[in-house]
Amino acid sequence: MVDLEKILRARKDLRDKEPLIHAITHPISINMVANAILFLGAKAICASHPEEVGEIVKMADSLSISLGNITAERMAAIDLACKAANEKKIPLAIDMVGVGASTLRYDFAMGLLDKYHFDLIKGNSSEIRALAKGKSNARGIDVGKADEISKENIEEIAREARDLAKKYQTTLLVTGKIDLVVTKDSFYKVDNGVETLSKITGTGCMVTAMISSFMAVTDPITASLCGLLIMEIAAERVNSDRLYTFFVNLMDQIGIITDCEIREKAKVREIKF
């Protein structure tokens, strides 16, 4: 059963506590990520130098990692930051950007999963399938047509994610036209959102950072549902074929969308395995 009131309480808790969120992301989306965190009511820092990330993690309340636009320096910083987050026992989320397209990112991601515990692993269905099976139909960082979540393959993809959830004792978020939040026992199906989100670069990184922000005040499942619903219902509210107008209005909406709108428009249900 989906507890919308618990999900919405996370918004209030975040605003009350103003947690510091450390987001190691990349130049393509860093401004969007930092502002998304701020618009929710948290504090943001996006340090990525290997010589300071450990120190920054020690003062943070949650850590968000993205493998997008990876560099050697950022890889070193990510490794050190994950180690520090596990030592401090703060929530740790990772966005597996591009692991279905690049051997470098795939090998790096698998190494991180072997060494560290992540409270949330996020990716599109091609990225999650790459982690689960060692191969996918990814098109660069985008989901491949054959991997897109549909009525026909949703249970298969959910089971693949469940196997990863069991293996790594974590929660999986599989994003797409339909989003799946997957645990070892069940998955939550989120049917909100608009296709326009996929036409704006960085929106996936924003979602990761938003979820990481909520993870500072609640569990990964609730945080994932809260972040998804805010982003996707906000997008529904301002949807437009004028893409930059849509982007600007979306940034406004994620901070001001009301709890009432989320209650009215949320399309979420839990499905047991």
Tab-separated table of C-alpha atoms in Angstrom:
chain	number	residue	atom	x	y	z
A	1	MET	CA	0.000	0.000	0.000
A	2	VAL	CA	1.285	3.483	-0.893
A	3	ASP	CA	1.272	5.951	2.014
A	4	LEU	CA	1.035	9.354	0.306
A	5	GLU	CA	0.955	11.180	3.623
A	6	LYS	CA	4.308	9.662	4.608
A	7	ILE	CA	5.709	10.698	1.238
A	8	LEU	CA	4.475	14.254	1.697
A	9	ARG	CA	5.817	14.427	5.269
A	10	ALA	CA	9.277	14.013	3.793
A	11	ARG	CA	8.851	17.390	2.057
A	12	LYS	CA	8.103	19.110	5.360
A	13	ASP	CA	10.909	17.291	7.177
A	14	LEU	CA	13.394	18.332	4.515
A	15	ARG	CA	12.348	21.979	4.726
A	16	ASP	CA	12.488	21.901	8.515
A	17	LYS	CA	15.906	20.218	8.752
A	18	GLU	CA	17.606	21.786	5.693
A	19	PRO	CA	20.082	18.893	5.258
A	20	LEU	CA	23.354	19.416	3.384
A	21	ILE	CA	23.428	17.312	0.215
A	22	HIS	CA	26.749	16.526	-1.424
A	23	ALA	CA	26.172	15.864	-5.128
A	24	ILE	CA	29.070	14.682	-7.263
A	25	THR	CA	27.704	15.263	-10.723
A	26	HIS	CA	29.118	16.680	-13.974
A	27	PRO	CA	29.367	20.033	-15.783
A	28	ILE	CA	26.403	19.329	-18.073
A	29	SER	CA	23.933	19.293	-15.172
A	30	ILE	CA	25.688	20.744	-12.118
A	31	ASN	CA	23.725	24.018	-12.081
A	32	MET	CA	20.404	22.198	-12.485
A	33	VAL	CA	21.290	19.711	-9.755
A	34	ALA	CA	22.375	22.318	-7.220
A	35	ASN	CA	19.281	24.437	-7.839
A	36	ALA	CA	16.925	21.448	-7.639
A	37	ILE	CA	18.317	20.661	-4.193
A	38	LEU	CA	17.970	24.284	-3.110
A	39	PHE	CA	14.445	24.660	-4.490
A	40	LEU	CA	13.305	21.701	-2.389
A	41	GLY	CA	14.597	23.418	0.745
A	42	ALA	CA	17.888	21.562	1.318
A	43	LYS	CA	21.456	22.867	1.014
A	44	ALA	CA	23.757	21.842	-1.831
A	45	ILE	CA	27.472	21.351	-2.328
A	46	CYS	CA	28.978	19.825	-5.459
A	47	ALA	CA	32.641	19.283	-4.572
A	48	SER	CA	34.483	16.872	-6.866
A	49	HIS	CA	38.198	17.320	-6.216
A	50	PRO	CA	39.761	14.128	-4.828
A	51	GLU	CA	41.711	16.060	-2.215
A	52	GLU	CA	38.608	17.520	-0.564
A	53	VAL	CA	35.667	15.166	-1.137
A	54	GLY	CA	36.349	13.087	1.960
A	55	GLU	CA	36.279	16.207	4.104
A	56	ILE	CA	33.063	17.428	2.450
A	57	VAL	CA	31.319	14.072	2.951
A	58	LYS	CA	32.061	14.272	6.679
A	59	MET	CA	29.849	17.352	6.958
A	60	ALA	CA	27.115	16.177	4.565
A	61	ASP	CA	23.812	14.477	5.413
A	62	SER	CA	23.519	12.539	2.129
A	63	LEU	CA	25.690	11.785	-0.905
A	64	SER	CA	24.510	11.651	-4.516
A	65	ILE	CA	26.788	10.195	-7.210
A	66	SER	CA	26.404	10.430	-11.000
A	67	LEU	CA	28.572	8.572	-13.520
A	68	GLY	CA	27.626	11.004	-16.285
A	69	ASN	CA	30.373	12.666	-18.377
A	70	ILE	CA	32.971	10.757	-16.352
A	71	THR	CA	36.603	11.845	-15.991
A	72	ALA	CA	39.612	10.252	-14.311
A	73	GLU	CA	39.639	12.899	-11.581
A	74	ARG	CA	35.939	12.462	-10.881
A	75	MET	CA	36.334	8.679	-10.769
A	76	ALA	CA	38.991	9.075	-8.064
A	77	ALA	CA	36.756	11.516	-6.179
A	78	ILE	CA	33.742	9.203	-6.390
A	79	ASP	CA	35.719	6.290	-4.959
A	80	LEU	CA	36.942	8.372	-2.020
A	81	ALA	CA	33.525	9.913	-1.411
A	82	CYS	CA	31.734	6.538	-1.368
A	83	LYS	CA	34.262	5.224	1.135
A	84	ALA	CA	33.736	8.251	3.386
A	85	ALA	CA	29.926	8.001	3.111
A	86	ASN	CA	29.947	4.353	4.157
A	87	GLU	CA	32.277	5.139	7.057
A	88	LYS	CA	29.992	7.966	8.214
A	89	LYS	CA	26.888	5.856	7.473
A	90	ILE	CA	25.055	8.574	5.567
A	91	PRO	CA	22.629	7.711	2.734
A	92	LEU	CA	24.348	7.024	-0.582
A	93	ALA	CA	22.657	7.068	-3.996
A	94	ILE	CA	24.262	6.345	-7.353
A	95	ASP	CA	22.994	7.124	-10.853
A	96	MET	CA	24.458	4.555	-13.265
A	97	VAL	CA	24.592	6.915	-16.257
A	98	GLY	CA	26.076	5.256	-19.321
A	99	VAL	CA	26.976	1.862	-17.869
A	100	GLY	CA	25.145	0.230	-20.779
A	101	ALA	CA	27.221	2.099	-23.343
A	102	SER	CA	30.786	2.237	-22.021
A	103	THR	CA	33.085	-0.513	-20.771
A	104	LEU	CA	34.915	2.066	-18.659
A	105	ARG	CA	31.755	3.063	-16.803
A	106	TYR	CA	30.471	-0.499	-16.530
A	107	ASP	CA	33.727	-1.764	-14.999
A	108	PHE	CA	33.956	1.236	-12.685
A	109	ALA	CA	30.348	0.795	-11.541
A	110	MET	CA	30.795	-2.904	-10.839
A	111	GLY	CA	33.921	-2.129	-8.835
A	112	LEU	CA	32.027	0.395	-6.731
A	113	LEU	CA	29.214	-2.087	-6.103
A	114	ASP	CA	31.759	-4.653	-4.955
A	115	LYS	CA	33.389	-2.265	-2.475
A	116	TYR	CA	30.629	-0.054	-1.109
A	117	HIS	CA	27.027	-0.218	0.016
A	118	PHE	CA	24.547	1.983	-1.849
A	119	ASP	CA	21.141	2.755	-0.382
A	120	LEU	CA	19.766	3.456	-3.856
A	121	ILE	CA	20.902	2.374	-7.315
A	122	LYS	CA	19.252	4.320	-10.148
A	123	GLY	CA	19.307	3.909	-13.904
A	124	ASN	CA	17.157	3.656	-16.980
A	125	SER	CA	16.118	0.140	-17.985
A	126	SER	CA	19.114	-0.284	-20.320
A	127	GLU	CA	21.510	0.693	-17.535
A	128	ILE	CA	19.849	-1.604	-15.003
A	129	ARG	CA	19.834	-4.468	-17.520
A	130	ALA	CA	23.545	-3.897	-18.125
A	131	LEU	CA	24.188	-4.284	-14.394
A	132	ALA	CA	21.925	-7.332	-14.167
A	133	LYS	CA	23.012	-9.181	-17.303
A	134	GLY	CA	26.262	-7.580	-18.449
A	135	LYS	CA	24.626	-6.348	-21.663
A	136	SER	CA	21.785	-4.135	-22.859
A	137	ASN	CA	20.473	-2.253	-25.867
A	138	ALA	CA	21.549	1.189	-24.672
A	139	ARG	CA	21.841	4.064	-27.132
A	140	GLY	CA	24.605	6.094	-25.513
A	141	ILE	CA	23.217	7.244	-22.185
A	142	ASP	CA	19.645	6.753	-23.416
A	143	VAL	CA	17.490	3.664	-23.085
A	144	GLY	CA	17.422	1.384	-26.108
A	145	LYS	CA	14.105	0.727	-27.790
A	146	ALA	CA	14.202	-2.990	-26.937
A	147	ASP	CA	14.725	-2.181	-23.239
A	148	GLU	CA	11.929	0.363	-22.814
A	149	ILE	CA	9.503	-0.566	-20.044
A	150	SER	CA	6.171	-1.746	-21.446
A	151	LYS	CA	3.187	-3.816	-20.371
A	152	GLU	CA	4.833	-6.820	-21.997
A	153	ASN	CA	8.210	-6.655	-20.226
A	154	ILE	CA	7.533	-4.756	-17.005
A	155	GLU	CA	7.532	-7.862	-14.815
A	156	GLU	CA	10.724	-9.170	-16.433
A	157	ILE	CA	12.548	-5.878	-15.848
A	158	ALA	CA	11.192	-5.686	-12.298
A	159	ARG	CA	12.508	-9.184	-11.579
A	160	GLU	CA	15.939	-8.290	-12.947
A	161	ALA	CA	15.975	-5.243	-10.687
A	162	ARG	CA	14.757	-7.351	-7.755
A	163	ASP	CA	17.721	-9.695	-8.233
A	164	LEU	CA	20.053	-6.705	-7.996
A	165	ALA	CA	18.190	-5.437	-4.924
A	166	LYS	CA	18.715	-8.804	-3.257
A	167	LYS	CA	22.343	-9.095	-4.316
A	168	TYR	CA	23.326	-5.648	-3.079
A	169	GLN	CA	20.785	-5.337	-0.238
A	170	THR	CA	19.442	-2.086	-1.628
A	171	THR	CA	16.598	-0.338	-3.442
A	172	LEU	CA	16.563	-0.046	-7.247
A	173	LEU	CA	15.015	2.794	-9.234
A	174	VAL	CA	14.373	2.002	-12.898
A	175	THR	CA	13.370	5.141	-14.789
A	176	GLY	CA	11.447	5.449	-18.053
A	177	LYS	CA	7.970	6.227	-19.348
A	178	ILE	CA	6.952	4.087	-16.395
A	179	ASP	CA	9.173	4.268	-13.304
A	180	LEU	CA	9.772	1.293	-11.029
A	181	VAL	CA	10.990	1.505	-7.435
A	182	VAL	CA	12.069	-2.053	-6.695
A	183	THR	CA	12.869	-3.925	-3.482
A	184	LYS	CA	13.375	-7.631	-2.827
A	185	ASP	CA	9.681	-8.036	-1.939
A	186	SER	CA	7.720	-5.713	-4.243
A	187	PHE	CA	7.902	-2.880	-6.712
A	188	TYR	CA	6.153	0.461	-6.949
A	189	LYS	CA	4.910	1.514	-10.376
A	190	VAL	CA	4.793	5.276	-11.040
A	191	ASP	CA	2.800	6.358	-14.101
A	192	ASN	CA	3.252	10.120	-13.897
A	193	GLY	CA	5.433	12.319	-16.083
A	194	VAL	CA	5.600	13.565	-19.674
A	195	GLU	CA	7.805	12.644	-22.626
A	196	THR	CA	9.127	16.205	-22.736
A	197	LEU	CA	11.315	15.423	-19.699
A	198	SER	CA	13.435	13.137	-21.894
A	199	LYS	CA	14.109	16.043	-24.273
A	200	ILE	CA	15.831	18.193	-21.636
A	201	THR	CA	19.355	17.219	-20.652
A	202	GLY	CA	20.033	16.822	-16.937
A	203	THR	CA	16.530	16.028	-15.713
A	204	GLY	CA	17.602	12.521	-14.711
A	205	CYS	CA	20.471	13.965	-12.670
A	206	MET	CA	18.025	16.364	-11.045
A	207	VAL	CA	15.791	13.466	-9.993
A	208	THR	CA	18.760	11.632	-8.463
A	209	ALA	CA	19.745	14.698	-6.453
A	210	MET	CA	16.160	15.323	-5.354
A	211	ILE	CA	15.804	11.742	-4.166
A	212	SER	CA	19.164	11.930	-2.394
A	213	SER	CA	17.914	15.049	-0.624
A	214	PHE	CA	14.858	13.223	0.683
A	215	MET	CA	17.034	10.263	1.696
A	216	ALA	CA	18.560	12.563	4.308
A	217	VAL	CA	15.186	12.603	6.109
A	218	THR	CA	13.444	9.338	5.145
A	219	ASP	CA	13.948	5.837	3.744
A	220	PRO	CA	15.021	5.243	0.105
A	221	ILE	CA	11.598	4.006	-1.072
A	222	THR	CA	9.721	7.002	0.307
A	223	ALA	CA	12.473	9.335	-0.925
A	224	SER	CA	12.308	7.858	-4.433
A	225	LEU	CA	8.545	8.175	-4.652
A	226	CYS	CA	8.639	11.725	-3.299
A	227	GLY	CA	11.316	12.852	-5.746
A	228	LEU	CA	9.622	11.194	-8.710
A	229	LEU	CA	6.176	12.572	-7.937
A	230	ILE	CA	7.396	16.125	-7.445
A	231	MET	CA	9.398	16.122	-10.671
A	232	GLU	CA	6.836	14.337	-12.813
A	233	ILE	CA	3.672	16.034	-11.600
A	234	ALA	CA	5.445	19.390	-11.872
A	235	ALA	CA	6.317	18.453	-15.471
A	236	GLU	CA	2.705	17.535	-16.192
A	237	ARG	CA	1.575	20.900	-14.877
A	238	VAL	CA	3.869	22.966	-17.143
A	239	ASN	CA	4.210	20.669	-20.161
A	240	SER	CA	4.912	22.516	-23.409
A	241	ASP	CA	6.462	21.903	-26.820
A	242	ARG	CA	8.499	25.075	-26.280
A	243	LEU	CA	11.353	23.244	-24.624
A	244	TYR	CA	13.219	26.063	-22.916
A	245	THR	CA	9.970	27.513	-21.621
A	246	PHE	CA	9.140	24.069	-20.263
A	247	PHE	CA	12.552	23.820	-18.599
A	248	VAL	CA	12.312	27.213	-16.865
A	249	ASN	CA	8.758	26.584	-15.672
A	250	LEU	CA	9.732	23.102	-14.464
A	251	MET	CA	12.489	24.547	-12.285
A	252	ASP	CA	9.939	26.896	-10.715
A	253	GLN	CA	7.339	24.178	-10.190
A	254	ILE	CA	9.524	21.686	-8.324
A	255	GLY	CA	9.770	24.185	-5.500
A	256	ILE	CA	6.168	25.388	-5.394
A	257	ILE	CA	3.967	22.464	-6.440
A	258	THR	CA	1.476	21.838	-3.645
A	259	ASP	CA	0.870	18.719	-1.589
A	260	CYS	CA	-2.754	18.913	-2.698
A	261	GLU	CA	-1.744	18.604	-6.362
A	262	ILE	CA	0.449	15.617	-5.583
A	263	ARG	CA	-2.379	13.902	-3.691
A	264	GLU	CA	-4.773	14.492	-6.580
A	265	LYS	CA	-2.483	13.474	-9.435
A	266	ALA	CA	-0.194	10.767	-8.040
A	267	LYS	CA	-0.405	7.524	-10.019
A	268	VAL	CA	1.424	5.027	-7.841
A	269	ARG	CA	0.694	1.460	-6.872
A	270	GLU	CA	2.614	-1.304	-5.147
A	271	ILE	CA	2.860	-4.747	-6.752
A	272	LYS	CA	4.057	-7.747	-4.751
A	273	PHE	CA	6.392	-10.280	-6.319
